Amino acid sequence: MFEFKKVKKKWILAAGGAAVFMFVLVSMVYIPLVDKMDEVRRKVKGIELRVKEGLRVQMRKDQIQEDYNKYRIYLKQQDYSDQEIVGNFLKELEQIARESNISVISLGPSEPEKEERDYKIYTASLKAEGDMEQVMNFFNGIRGSKLVMKVERFSLAPKAKDAYELKLSAKISMIIP
């Protein structure tokens, strides 16, 4: 019986030692190893996402280049001084007016440019005369212009009491990024 207790004690001691050894092994080796593997997995996932995004951009390179060439004119405007930009803006308005056959009475910058977060807004005031078709052609010309322009407000009134011609007064703005 005495020997049985010694053997039992040895087994309990061995089992306890093995349990402590396993606890130390798990907490000192296994858990840090698993944490390190999770960290490596997260880094690999991040790198994979960046590589996928890079591949997506690379696949669309031609489309991006085409879009860049299409909008380069707007970016080129940034290199000009404010006076040159206003001059180009007014020239473009005159050209559109000429193409739509309206008679320009007065055209000039209406207020100093406004600087927004990422762009500047330039405005011009226009007084012109023409029939309804010519005025609509003028508005369509502004909408289809290579510059980013829009009619902020306008008013139309007959030139005379029973006249077919209209007087146009408009405020037109242009945005430069």
Short mmCIF file of C-alpha atoms in Angstrom, two decimals:
data_model
loop_
_atom_site.label_atom_id
_atom_site.label_comp_id
_atom_site.label_asym_id
_atom_site.label_seq_id
_atom_site.Cartn_x
_atom_site.Cartn_y
_atom_site.Cartn_z
CA MET A 1 0.00 0.00 0.00
CA PHE A 2 2.83 2.31 0.83
CA GLU A 3 4.39 1.69 -2.54
CA PHE A 4 1.06 2.30 -4.25
CA LYS A 5 0.90 5.75 -2.65
CA LYS A 6 4.46 6.49 -3.86
CA VAL A 7 3.59 5.47 -7.41
CA LYS A 8 0.35 7.42 -7.23
CA LYS A 9 2.26 10.43 -5.89
CA LYS A 10 4.80 10.14 -8.71
CA TRP A 11 2.02 9.93 -11.27
CA ILE A 12 0.24 12.92 -9.77
CA LEU A 13 3.52 14.82 -9.64
CA ALA A 14 4.32 13.83 -13.22
CA ALA A 15 0.80 14.77 -14.37
CA GLY A 16 1.03 18.09 -12.51
CA GLY A 17 4.47 18.73 -13.96
CA ALA A 18 3.21 17.84 -17.42
CA ALA A 19 0.22 20.17 -16.94
CA VAL A 20 2.49 23.00 -15.81
CA PHE A 21 4.86 22.26 -18.69
CA MET A 22 1.94 22.28 -21.16
CA PHE A 23 0.62 25.53 -19.66
CA VAL A 24 4.05 27.15 -19.97
CA LEU A 25 4.49 25.75 -23.46
CA VAL A 26 1.08 27.01 -24.58
CA SER A 27 1.42 30.44 -22.98
CA MET A 28 5.08 31.01 -23.88
CA VAL A 29 5.28 29.39 -27.31
CA TYR A 30 1.94 28.54 -28.87
CA ILE A 31 -0.07 31.74 -28.12
CA PRO A 32 2.71 34.13 -29.26
CA LEU A 33 3.21 31.97 -32.35
CA VAL A 34 -0.52 32.11 -33.19
CA ASP A 35 -0.58 35.88 -32.58
CA LYS A 36 2.43 36.35 -34.84
CA MET A 37 0.79 34.22 -37.54
CA ASP A 38 -2.42 36.31 -37.29
CA GLU A 39 -0.37 39.49 -37.60
CA VAL A 40 1.42 38.12 -40.66
CA ARG A 41 -1.96 37.09 -42.16
CA ARG A 42 -3.32 40.62 -41.64
CA LYS A 43 -0.23 42.15 -43.24
CA VAL A 44 -0.47 39.76 -46.18
CA LYS A 45 -4.17 40.63 -46.62
CA GLY A 46 -3.33 44.34 -46.61
CA ILE A 47 -0.59 43.82 -49.17
CA GLU A 48 -2.92 41.68 -51.30
CA LEU A 49 -5.55 44.44 -51.25
CA ARG A 50 -2.97 47.03 -52.32
CA VAL A 51 -1.70 44.73 -55.07
CA LYS A 52 -5.27 44.10 -56.29
CA GLU A 53 -5.95 47.85 -56.35
CA GLY A 54 -2.68 48.39 -58.21
CA LEU A 55 -3.63 45.72 -60.74
CA ARG A 56 -7.06 47.30 -61.17
CA VAL A 57 -5.43 50.66 -61.85
CA GLN A 58 -2.91 49.02 -64.18
CA MET A 59 -5.72 47.32 -66.10
CA ARG A 60 -7.52 50.65 -66.46
CA LYS A 61 -4.34 52.53 -67.37
CA ASP A 62 -5.45 53.20 -70.95
CA GLN A 63 -8.85 54.50 -69.80
CA ILE A 64 -7.21 56.68 -67.15
CA GLN A 65 -4.76 58.07 -69.71
CA GLU A 66 -7.62 58.77 -72.12
CA ASP A 67 -9.58 60.57 -69.38
CA TYR A 68 -6.49 62.54 -68.41
CA ASN A 69 -5.97 63.65 -72.01
CA LYS A 70 -9.65 64.57 -72.22
CA TYR A 71 -9.53 66.77 -69.11
CA ARG A 72 -6.00 68.08 -69.55
CA ILE A 73 -7.34 71.39 -70.88
CA TYR A 74 -8.92 72.10 -67.50
CA LEU A 75 -5.72 71.31 -65.67
CA LYS A 76 -3.72 73.42 -68.12
CA GLN A 77 -5.83 76.44 -67.14
CA GLN A 78 -4.29 76.32 -63.65
CA ASP A 79 -0.95 77.45 -65.04
CA TYR A 80 -2.37 80.77 -66.28
CA SER A 81 -2.68 83.96 -64.28
CA ASP A 82 -6.13 85.14 -63.25
CA GLN A 83 -6.13 87.79 -66.00
CA GLU A 84 -5.28 85.20 -68.66
CA ILE A 85 -7.98 82.87 -67.39
CA VAL A 86 -10.59 85.64 -67.45
CA GLY A 87 -9.41 86.61 -70.95
CA ASN A 88 -9.77 83.02 -72.20
CA PHE A 89 -13.18 82.78 -70.53
CA LEU A 90 -14.43 85.95 -72.25
CA LYS A 91 -12.95 84.86 -75.61
CA GLU A 92 -14.77 81.54 -75.32
CA LEU A 93 -18.05 83.34 -74.56
CA GLU A 94 -17.53 85.64 -77.56
CA GLN A 95 -16.80 82.64 -79.78
CA ILE A 96 -19.96 80.86 -78.62
CA ALA A 97 -22.00 84.04 -79.16
CA ARG A 98 -20.56 84.41 -82.67
CA GLU A 99 -21.37 80.78 -83.51
CA SER A 100 -24.95 81.14 -82.26
CA ASN A 101 -25.41 84.46 -84.14
CA ILE A 102 -26.45 86.57 -81.16
CA SER A 103 -25.34 90.20 -81.00
CA VAL A 104 -23.22 90.92 -77.94
CA ILE A 105 -23.96 94.34 -76.47
CA SER A 106 -21.66 94.07 -73.46
CA LEU A 107 -19.49 91.36 -72.01
CA GLY A 108 -17.12 91.57 -69.07
CA PRO A 109 -16.07 90.04 -65.80
CA SER A 110 -18.78 90.71 -63.24
CA GLU A 111 -17.04 90.12 -59.92
CA PRO A 112 -13.68 88.97 -58.63
CA GLU A 113 -13.09 85.25 -58.67
CA LYS A 114 -14.27 83.26 -55.67
CA GLU A 115 -11.89 80.70 -54.29
CA GLU A 116 -13.59 77.57 -53.02
CA ARG A 117 -11.92 74.55 -51.44
CA ASP A 118 -10.48 72.94 -54.55
CA TYR A 119 -11.35 75.36 -57.32
CA LYS A 120 -11.89 78.97 -58.36
CA ILE A 121 -15.10 80.39 -59.78
CA TYR A 122 -14.90 83.18 -62.36
CA THR A 123 -18.03 85.05 -63.44
CA ALA A 124 -18.95 87.23 -66.38
CA SER A 125 -21.96 89.36 -67.17
CA LEU A 126 -23.38 89.33 -70.66
CA LYS A 127 -25.94 91.48 -72.43
CA ALA A 128 -26.92 90.36 -75.89
CA GLU A 129 -29.76 90.34 -78.41
CA GLY A 130 -31.11 87.63 -80.65
CA ASP A 131 -34.17 85.55 -81.42
CA MET A 132 -35.22 82.59 -79.28
CA GLU A 133 -33.44 80.02 -81.44
CA GLN A 134 -30.17 81.96 -81.32
CA VAL A 135 -30.41 82.34 -77.54
CA MET A 136 -31.06 78.61 -77.12
CA ASN A 137 -28.11 77.85 -79.42
CA PHE A 138 -26.00 80.12 -77.21
CA PHE A 139 -27.06 78.24 -74.06
CA ASN A 140 -26.32 74.91 -75.76
CA GLY A 141 -22.93 76.25 -76.81
CA ILE A 142 -22.14 77.09 -73.19
CA ARG A 143 -23.21 73.63 -72.09
CA GLY A 144 -21.04 71.98 -74.76
CA SER A 145 -18.02 74.21 -74.23
CA LYS A 146 -14.58 72.78 -73.56
CA LEU A 147 -14.47 74.98 -70.45
CA VAL A 148 -16.58 74.15 -67.40
CA MET A 149 -19.20 76.91 -67.65
CA LYS A 150 -22.76 77.34 -66.53
CA VAL A 151 -25.41 80.02 -66.70
CA GLU A 152 -25.99 81.16 -63.12
CA ARG A 153 -29.00 83.32 -63.93
CA PHE A 154 -30.51 84.99 -66.95
CA SER A 155 -33.41 87.14 -67.99
CA LEU A 156 -35.08 87.45 -71.35
CA ALA A 157 -37.21 90.37 -72.42
CA PRO A 158 -38.57 91.45 -75.80
CA LYS A 159 -36.44 94.06 -77.52
CA ALA A 160 -39.52 96.09 -78.43
CA LYS A 161 -43.24 95.74 -77.74
CA ASP A 162 -44.14 93.39 -80.61
CA ALA A 163 -40.58 92.41 -81.57
CA TYR A 164 -39.41 88.93 -82.40
CA GLU A 165 -35.95 89.69 -81.00
CA LEU A 166 -35.09 89.24 -77.32
CA LYS A 167 -32.74 91.03 -74.97
CA LEU A 168 -30.66 88.60 -72.95
CA SER A 169 -29.01 89.50 -69.69
CA ALA A 170 -27.02 86.69 -68.07
CA LYS A 171 -24.47 85.89 -65.40
CA ILE A 172 -22.21 83.05 -66.50
CA SER A 173 -19.65 81.29 -64.32
CA MET A 174 -16.64 79.15 -65.06
CA ILE A 175 -14.89 76.76 -62.69
CA ILE A 176 -11.14 76.09 -62.74
CA PRO A 177 -9.83 73.25 -60.54
#
